mmCIF file of C-alpha atoms and ligand atoms in Angstrom:
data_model
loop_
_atom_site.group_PDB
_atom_site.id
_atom_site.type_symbol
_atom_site.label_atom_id
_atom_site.label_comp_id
_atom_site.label_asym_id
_atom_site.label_seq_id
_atom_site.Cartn_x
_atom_site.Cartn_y
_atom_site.Cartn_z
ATOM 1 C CA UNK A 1 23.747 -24.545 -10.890
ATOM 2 C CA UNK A 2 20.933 -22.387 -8.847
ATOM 3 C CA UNK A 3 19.119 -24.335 -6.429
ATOM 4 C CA UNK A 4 15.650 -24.944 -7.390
ATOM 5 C CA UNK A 5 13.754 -22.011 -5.626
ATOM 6 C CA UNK A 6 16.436 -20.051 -6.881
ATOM 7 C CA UNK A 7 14.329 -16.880 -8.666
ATOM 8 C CA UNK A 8 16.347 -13.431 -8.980
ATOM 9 C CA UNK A 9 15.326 -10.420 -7.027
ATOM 10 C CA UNK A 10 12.035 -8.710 -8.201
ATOM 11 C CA UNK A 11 12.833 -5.624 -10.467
ATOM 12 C CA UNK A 12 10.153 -3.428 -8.887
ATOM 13 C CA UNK A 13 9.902 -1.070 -12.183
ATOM 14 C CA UNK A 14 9.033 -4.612 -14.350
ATOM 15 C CA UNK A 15 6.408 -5.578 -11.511
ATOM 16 C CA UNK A 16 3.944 -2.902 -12.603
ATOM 17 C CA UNK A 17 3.607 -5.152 -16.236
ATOM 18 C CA UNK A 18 1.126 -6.815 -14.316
ATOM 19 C CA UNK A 19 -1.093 -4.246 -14.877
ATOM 20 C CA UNK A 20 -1.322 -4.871 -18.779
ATOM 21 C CA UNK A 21 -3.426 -7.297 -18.901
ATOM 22 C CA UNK A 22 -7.205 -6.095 -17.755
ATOM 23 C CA UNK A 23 -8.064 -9.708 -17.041
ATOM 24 C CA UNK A 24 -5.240 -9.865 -14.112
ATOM 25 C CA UNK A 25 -5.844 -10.554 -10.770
ATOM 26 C CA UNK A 26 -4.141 -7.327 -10.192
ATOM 27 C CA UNK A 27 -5.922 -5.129 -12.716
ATOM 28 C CA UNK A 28 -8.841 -6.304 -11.066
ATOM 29 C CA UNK A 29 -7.437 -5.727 -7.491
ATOM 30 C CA UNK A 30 -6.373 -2.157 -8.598
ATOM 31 C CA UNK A 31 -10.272 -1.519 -9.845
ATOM 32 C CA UNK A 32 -11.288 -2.116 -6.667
ATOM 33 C CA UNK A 33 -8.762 -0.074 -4.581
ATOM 34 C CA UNK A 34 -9.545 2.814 -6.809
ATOM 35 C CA UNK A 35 -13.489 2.265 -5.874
ATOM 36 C CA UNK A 36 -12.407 2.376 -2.350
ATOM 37 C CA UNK A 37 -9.984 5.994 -3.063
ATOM 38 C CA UNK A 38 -13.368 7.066 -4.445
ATOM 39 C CA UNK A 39 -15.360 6.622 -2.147
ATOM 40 C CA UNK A 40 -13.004 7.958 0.387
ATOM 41 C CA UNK A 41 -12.857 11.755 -1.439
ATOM 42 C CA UNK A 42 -16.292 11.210 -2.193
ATOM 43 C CA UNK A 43 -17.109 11.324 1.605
ATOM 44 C CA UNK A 44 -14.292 13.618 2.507
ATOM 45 C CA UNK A 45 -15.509 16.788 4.435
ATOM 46 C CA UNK A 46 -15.053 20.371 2.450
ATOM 47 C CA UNK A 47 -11.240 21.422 2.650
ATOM 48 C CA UNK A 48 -7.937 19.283 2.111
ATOM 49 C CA UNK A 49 -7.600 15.740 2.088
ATOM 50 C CA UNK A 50 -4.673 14.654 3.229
ATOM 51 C CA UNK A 51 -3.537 11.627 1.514
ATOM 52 C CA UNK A 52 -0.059 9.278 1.810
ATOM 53 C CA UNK A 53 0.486 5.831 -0.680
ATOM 54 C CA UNK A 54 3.325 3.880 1.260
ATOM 55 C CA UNK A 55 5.336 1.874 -1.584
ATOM 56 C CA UNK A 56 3.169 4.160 -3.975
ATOM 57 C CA UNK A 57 5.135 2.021 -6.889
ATOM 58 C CA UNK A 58 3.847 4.213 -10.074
ATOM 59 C CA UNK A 59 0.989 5.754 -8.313
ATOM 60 C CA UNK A 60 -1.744 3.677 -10.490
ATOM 61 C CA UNK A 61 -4.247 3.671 -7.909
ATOM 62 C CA UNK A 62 -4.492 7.479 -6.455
ATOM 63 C CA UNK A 63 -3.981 8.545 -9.390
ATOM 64 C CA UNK A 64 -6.100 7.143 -11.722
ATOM 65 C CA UNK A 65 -8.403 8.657 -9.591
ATOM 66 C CA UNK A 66 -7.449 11.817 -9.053
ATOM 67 C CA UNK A 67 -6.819 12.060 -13.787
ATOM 68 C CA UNK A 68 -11.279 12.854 -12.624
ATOM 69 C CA UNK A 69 -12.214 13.475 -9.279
ATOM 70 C CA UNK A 70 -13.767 16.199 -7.971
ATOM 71 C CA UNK A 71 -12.069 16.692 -5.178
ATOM 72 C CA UNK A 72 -9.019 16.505 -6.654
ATOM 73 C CA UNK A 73 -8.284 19.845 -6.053
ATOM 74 C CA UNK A 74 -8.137 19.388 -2.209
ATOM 75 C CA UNK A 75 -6.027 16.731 -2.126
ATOM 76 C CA UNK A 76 -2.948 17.023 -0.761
ATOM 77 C CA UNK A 77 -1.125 14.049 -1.030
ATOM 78 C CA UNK A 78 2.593 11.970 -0.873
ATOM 79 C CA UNK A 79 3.446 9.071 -2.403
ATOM 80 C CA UNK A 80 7.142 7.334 -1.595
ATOM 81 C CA UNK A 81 8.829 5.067 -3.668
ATOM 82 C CA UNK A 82 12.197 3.641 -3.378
ATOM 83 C CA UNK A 83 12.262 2.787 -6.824
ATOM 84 C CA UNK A 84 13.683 5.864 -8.453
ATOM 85 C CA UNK A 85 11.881 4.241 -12.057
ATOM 86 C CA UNK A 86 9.026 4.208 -10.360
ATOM 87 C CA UNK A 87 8.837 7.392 -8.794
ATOM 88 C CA UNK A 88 9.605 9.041 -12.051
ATOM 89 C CA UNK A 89 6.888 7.281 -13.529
ATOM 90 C CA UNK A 90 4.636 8.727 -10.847
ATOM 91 C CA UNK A 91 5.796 11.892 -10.960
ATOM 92 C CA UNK A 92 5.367 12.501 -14.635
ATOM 93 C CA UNK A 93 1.965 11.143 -14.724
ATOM 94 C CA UNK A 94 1.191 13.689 -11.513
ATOM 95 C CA UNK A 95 2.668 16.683 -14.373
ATOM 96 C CA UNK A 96 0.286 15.101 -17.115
ATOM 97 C CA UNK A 97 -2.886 15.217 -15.053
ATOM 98 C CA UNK A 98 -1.564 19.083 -13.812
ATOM 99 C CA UNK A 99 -1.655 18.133 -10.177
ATOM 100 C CA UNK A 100 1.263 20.138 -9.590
ATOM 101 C CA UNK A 101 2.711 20.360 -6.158
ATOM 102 C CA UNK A 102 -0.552 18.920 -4.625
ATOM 103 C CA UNK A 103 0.884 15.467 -5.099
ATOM 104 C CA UNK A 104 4.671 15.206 -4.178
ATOM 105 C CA UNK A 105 6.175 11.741 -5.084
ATOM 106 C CA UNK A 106 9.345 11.153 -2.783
ATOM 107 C CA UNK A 107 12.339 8.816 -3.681
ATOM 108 C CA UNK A 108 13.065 7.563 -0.712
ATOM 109 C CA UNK A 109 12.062 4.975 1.898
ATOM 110 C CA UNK A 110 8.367 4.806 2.599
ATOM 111 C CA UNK A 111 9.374 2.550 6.176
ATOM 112 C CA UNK A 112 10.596 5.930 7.933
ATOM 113 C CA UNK A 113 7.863 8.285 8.632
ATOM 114 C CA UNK A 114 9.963 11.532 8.491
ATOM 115 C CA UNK A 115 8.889 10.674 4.756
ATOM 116 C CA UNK A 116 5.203 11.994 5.659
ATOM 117 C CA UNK A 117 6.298 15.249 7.422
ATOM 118 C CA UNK A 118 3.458 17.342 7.248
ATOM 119 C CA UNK A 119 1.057 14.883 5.728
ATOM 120 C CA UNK A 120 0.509 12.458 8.146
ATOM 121 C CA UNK A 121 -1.857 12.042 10.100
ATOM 122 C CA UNK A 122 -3.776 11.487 6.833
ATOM 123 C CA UNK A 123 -7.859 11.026 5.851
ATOM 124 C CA UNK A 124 -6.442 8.294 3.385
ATOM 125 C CA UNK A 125 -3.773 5.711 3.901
ATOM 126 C CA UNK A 126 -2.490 3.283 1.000
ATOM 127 C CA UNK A 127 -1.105 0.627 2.177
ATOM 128 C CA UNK A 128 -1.632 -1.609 -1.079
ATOM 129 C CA UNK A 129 0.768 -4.311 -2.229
ATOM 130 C CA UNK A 130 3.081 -4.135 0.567
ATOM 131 C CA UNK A 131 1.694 -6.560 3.222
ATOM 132 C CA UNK A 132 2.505 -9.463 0.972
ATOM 133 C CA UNK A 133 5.886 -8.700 0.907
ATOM 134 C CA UNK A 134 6.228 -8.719 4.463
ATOM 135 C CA UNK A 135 7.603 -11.630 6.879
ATOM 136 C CA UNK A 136 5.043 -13.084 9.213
ATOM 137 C CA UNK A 137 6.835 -12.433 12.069
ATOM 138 C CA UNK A 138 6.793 -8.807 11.204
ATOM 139 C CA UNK A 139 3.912 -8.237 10.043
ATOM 140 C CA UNK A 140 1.385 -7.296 13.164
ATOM 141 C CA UNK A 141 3.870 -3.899 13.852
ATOM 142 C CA UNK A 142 3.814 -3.309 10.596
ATOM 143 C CA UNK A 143 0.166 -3.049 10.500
ATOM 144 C CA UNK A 144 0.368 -1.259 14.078
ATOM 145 C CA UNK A 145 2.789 1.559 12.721
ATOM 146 C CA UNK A 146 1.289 2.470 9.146
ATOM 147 C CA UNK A 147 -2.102 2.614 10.787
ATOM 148 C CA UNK A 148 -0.728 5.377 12.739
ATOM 149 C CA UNK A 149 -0.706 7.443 9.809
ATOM 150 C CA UNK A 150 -4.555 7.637 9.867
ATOM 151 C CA UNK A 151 -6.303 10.544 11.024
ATOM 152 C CA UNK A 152 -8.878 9.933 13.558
ATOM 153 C CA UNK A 153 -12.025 9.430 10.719
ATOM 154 C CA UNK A 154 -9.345 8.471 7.939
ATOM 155 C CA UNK A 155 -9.117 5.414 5.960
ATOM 156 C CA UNK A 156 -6.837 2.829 5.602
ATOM 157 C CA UNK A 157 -7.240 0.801 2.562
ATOM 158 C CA UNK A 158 -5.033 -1.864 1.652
ATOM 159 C CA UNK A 159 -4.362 -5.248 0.141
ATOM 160 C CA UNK A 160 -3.271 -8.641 0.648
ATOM 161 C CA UNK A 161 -2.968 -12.363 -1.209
ATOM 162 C CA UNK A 162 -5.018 -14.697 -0.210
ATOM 163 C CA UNK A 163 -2.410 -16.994 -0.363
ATOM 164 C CA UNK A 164 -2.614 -20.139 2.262
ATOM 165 C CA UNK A 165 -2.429 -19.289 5.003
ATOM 166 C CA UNK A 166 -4.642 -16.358 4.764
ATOM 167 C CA UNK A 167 -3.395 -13.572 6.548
ATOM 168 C CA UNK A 168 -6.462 -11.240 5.664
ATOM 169 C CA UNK A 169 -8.387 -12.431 8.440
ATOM 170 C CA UNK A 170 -5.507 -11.345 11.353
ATOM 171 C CA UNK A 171 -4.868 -8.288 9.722
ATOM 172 C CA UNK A 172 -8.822 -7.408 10.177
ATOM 173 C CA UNK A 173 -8.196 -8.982 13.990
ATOM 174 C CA UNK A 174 -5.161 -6.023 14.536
ATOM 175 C CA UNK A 175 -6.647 -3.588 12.884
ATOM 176 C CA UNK A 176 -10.074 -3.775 14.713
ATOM 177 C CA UNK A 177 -8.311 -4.355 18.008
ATOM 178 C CA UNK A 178 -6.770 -0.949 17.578
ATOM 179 C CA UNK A 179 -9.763 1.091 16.893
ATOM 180 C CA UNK A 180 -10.598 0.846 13.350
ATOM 181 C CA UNK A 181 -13.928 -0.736 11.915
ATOM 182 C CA UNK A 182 -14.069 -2.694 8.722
ATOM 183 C CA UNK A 183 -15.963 -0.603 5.597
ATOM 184 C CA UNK A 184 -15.440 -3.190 2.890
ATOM 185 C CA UNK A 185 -13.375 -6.269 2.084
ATOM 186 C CA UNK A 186 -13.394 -8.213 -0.870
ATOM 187 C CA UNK A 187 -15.146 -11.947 -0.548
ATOM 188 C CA UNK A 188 -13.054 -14.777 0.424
ATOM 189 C CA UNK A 189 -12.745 -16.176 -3.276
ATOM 190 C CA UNK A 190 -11.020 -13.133 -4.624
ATOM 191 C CA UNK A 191 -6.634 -13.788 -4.544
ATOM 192 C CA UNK A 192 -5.753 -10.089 -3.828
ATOM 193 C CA UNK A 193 -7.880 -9.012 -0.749
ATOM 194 C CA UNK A 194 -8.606 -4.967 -0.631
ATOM 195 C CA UNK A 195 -10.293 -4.093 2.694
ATOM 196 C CA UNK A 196 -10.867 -0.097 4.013
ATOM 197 C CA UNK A 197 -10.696 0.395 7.380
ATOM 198 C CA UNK A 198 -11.719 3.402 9.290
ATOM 199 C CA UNK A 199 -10.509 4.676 12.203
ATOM 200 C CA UNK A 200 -13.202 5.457 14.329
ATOM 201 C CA UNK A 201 -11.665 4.799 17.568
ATOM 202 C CA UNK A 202 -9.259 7.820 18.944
ATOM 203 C CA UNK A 203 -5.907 9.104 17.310
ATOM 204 C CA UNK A 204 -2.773 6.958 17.825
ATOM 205 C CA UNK A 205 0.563 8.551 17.913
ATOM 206 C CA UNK A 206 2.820 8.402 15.056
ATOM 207 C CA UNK A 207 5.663 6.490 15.144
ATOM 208 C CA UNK A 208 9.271 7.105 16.233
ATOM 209 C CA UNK A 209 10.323 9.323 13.069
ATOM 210 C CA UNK A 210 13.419 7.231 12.118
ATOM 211 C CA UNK A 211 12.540 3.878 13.478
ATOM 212 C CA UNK A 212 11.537 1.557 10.423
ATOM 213 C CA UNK A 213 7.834 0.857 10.375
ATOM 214 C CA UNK A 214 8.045 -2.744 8.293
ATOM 215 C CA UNK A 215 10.799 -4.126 6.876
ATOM 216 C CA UNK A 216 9.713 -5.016 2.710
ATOM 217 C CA UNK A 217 11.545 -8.323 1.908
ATOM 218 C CA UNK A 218 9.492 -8.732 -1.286
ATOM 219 C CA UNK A 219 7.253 -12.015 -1.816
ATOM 220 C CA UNK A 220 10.040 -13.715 -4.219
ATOM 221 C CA UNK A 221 12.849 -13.545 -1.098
ATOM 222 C CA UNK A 222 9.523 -14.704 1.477
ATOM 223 C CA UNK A 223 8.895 -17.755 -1.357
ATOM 224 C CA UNK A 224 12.984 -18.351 -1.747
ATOM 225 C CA UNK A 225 12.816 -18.695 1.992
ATOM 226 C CA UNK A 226 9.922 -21.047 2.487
ATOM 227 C CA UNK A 227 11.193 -23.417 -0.023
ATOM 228 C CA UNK A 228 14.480 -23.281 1.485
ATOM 229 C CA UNK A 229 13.341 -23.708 5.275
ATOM 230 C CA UNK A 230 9.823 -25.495 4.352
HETATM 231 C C1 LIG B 301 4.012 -4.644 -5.214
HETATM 232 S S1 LIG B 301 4.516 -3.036 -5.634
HETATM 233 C C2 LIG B 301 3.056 -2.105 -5.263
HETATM 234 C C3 LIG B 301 3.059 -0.727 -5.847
HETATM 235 C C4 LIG B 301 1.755 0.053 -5.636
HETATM 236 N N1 LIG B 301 1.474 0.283 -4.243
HETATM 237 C C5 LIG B 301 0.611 -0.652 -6.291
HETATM 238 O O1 LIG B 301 -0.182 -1.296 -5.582
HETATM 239 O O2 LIG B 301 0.505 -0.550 -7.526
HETATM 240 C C6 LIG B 301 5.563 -2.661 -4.246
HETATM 241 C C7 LIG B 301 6.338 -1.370 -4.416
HETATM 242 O O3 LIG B 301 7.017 -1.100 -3.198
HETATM 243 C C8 LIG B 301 8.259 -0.500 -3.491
HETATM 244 N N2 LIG B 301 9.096 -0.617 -2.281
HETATM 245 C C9 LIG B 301 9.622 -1.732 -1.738
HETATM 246 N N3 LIG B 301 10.247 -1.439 -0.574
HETATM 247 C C10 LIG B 301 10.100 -0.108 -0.386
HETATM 248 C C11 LIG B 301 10.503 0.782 0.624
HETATM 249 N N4 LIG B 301 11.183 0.386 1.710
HETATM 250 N N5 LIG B 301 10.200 2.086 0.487
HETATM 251 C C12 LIG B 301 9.519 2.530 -0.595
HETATM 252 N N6 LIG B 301 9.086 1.724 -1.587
HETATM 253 C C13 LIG B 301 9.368 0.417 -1.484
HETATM 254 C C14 LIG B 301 8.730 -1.248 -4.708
HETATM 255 O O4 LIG B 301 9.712 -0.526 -5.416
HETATM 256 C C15 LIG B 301 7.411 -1.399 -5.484
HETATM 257 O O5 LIG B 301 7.234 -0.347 -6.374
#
């Protein structure tokens, strides 16, 4: 018989259902990371936005703003996806909205930054939905490396539980310690954190191009662990 914090592997397509309910903690954390896109091509200087979504899943957030931006004309963005369910999903909803080649969705490992040739370093960095599937131990370079994919003025925005113990408040600690300053994070109460950054300090250079930048265990395996070691 399975062990009691037995719980299969996440099936990343299924994951998105928590979407389908308005009233979830995650509809509600994806209303406010689509404020933050906003406001982020809302500011943008006149030309092309470069923009990359690491573990874009489906793509809800950049593009549910793009389906009536303004600026969506200048954006130039790439979302990867291992997922290849996912990235399909993406990648038709990029066809509905006629975005055309202006948003590429890759299949592929969003770790390795060869996968954001030519779009990185970016104005806007997603980094939503990852963090909390990340091991502790790991999850400082992690923030180190993706941040590398902002442009000097760019924006990171991203997201993380609130889960004890809160991890929000070291992730602020990194990322201000390596030149970014803190536009917006959600208050304390709210169980999926979305903060922007901005990097206002000077340009950091990308990572290695094959070296991983995080390694995703996913938050069941990080939960199967605890109650296995805890
Ligand atoms: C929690 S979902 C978040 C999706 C999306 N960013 C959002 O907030 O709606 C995490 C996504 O990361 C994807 N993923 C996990 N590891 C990955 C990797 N190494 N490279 C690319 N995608 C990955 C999963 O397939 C899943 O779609």
């Amino acid at each position: 018989m399975a062990p009691a914090f037995y719980r299969p592997r996440m099936d990343w397509h299924d994951w998105h259902r928590v979407y389908d309910d308005p009233d979830s903690v995650h509809a509600r954390r994806l209303l406010t990371v689509r404020a933050r896109i906003g406001e982020v091509l809302d500011a943008a200087p006149p030309g092309t936005v470069r923009v990359v979504s690491v573990c874009a899943g489906q793509g809800h957030d950049l593009l549910g703003v793009l389906a009536a931006h303004p600026r969506r004309a200048d954006v130039r963005a790439r979302l990867v996806e291992r997922d290849p369910r996912n990235a399909a999903a993406a990648r038709a909803t990029v066809a509905g909205l006629g975005l055309g080649e202006r948003v590429e969705v890759v299949t592929g490992d969003a770790a390795l930054v060869r996968n954001y040739a030519d779009v990185a370093p970016a104005a806007l960095v997603l980094l939503c939905g990852v963090l909390g599937n990340v091991a502790d131990e790991g999850m400082e370079d992690a923030v180190d490396r993706v941040s590398r994919l902002c442009a000097p003025g760019g924006t990171l925005v991203w997201t993380r539980n609130r889960k004890e113990p809160d991890r929000v408040p070291r992730v602020c600690a990194w990322l201000e310690a390596r030149g970014f300053t803190r536009d917006s994070l959600s208050p304390p109460d709210v169980r999926q954190a979305v903060a922007a950054h901005r990097r206002t300090g000077p340009a950091a250079p990308l990572p290695p191009p094959d070296a991983p930048m995080f390694d995703f265990v996913g938050y069941d395996v990080l939960a199967e662990r605890e109650g296995r070691d805890g």
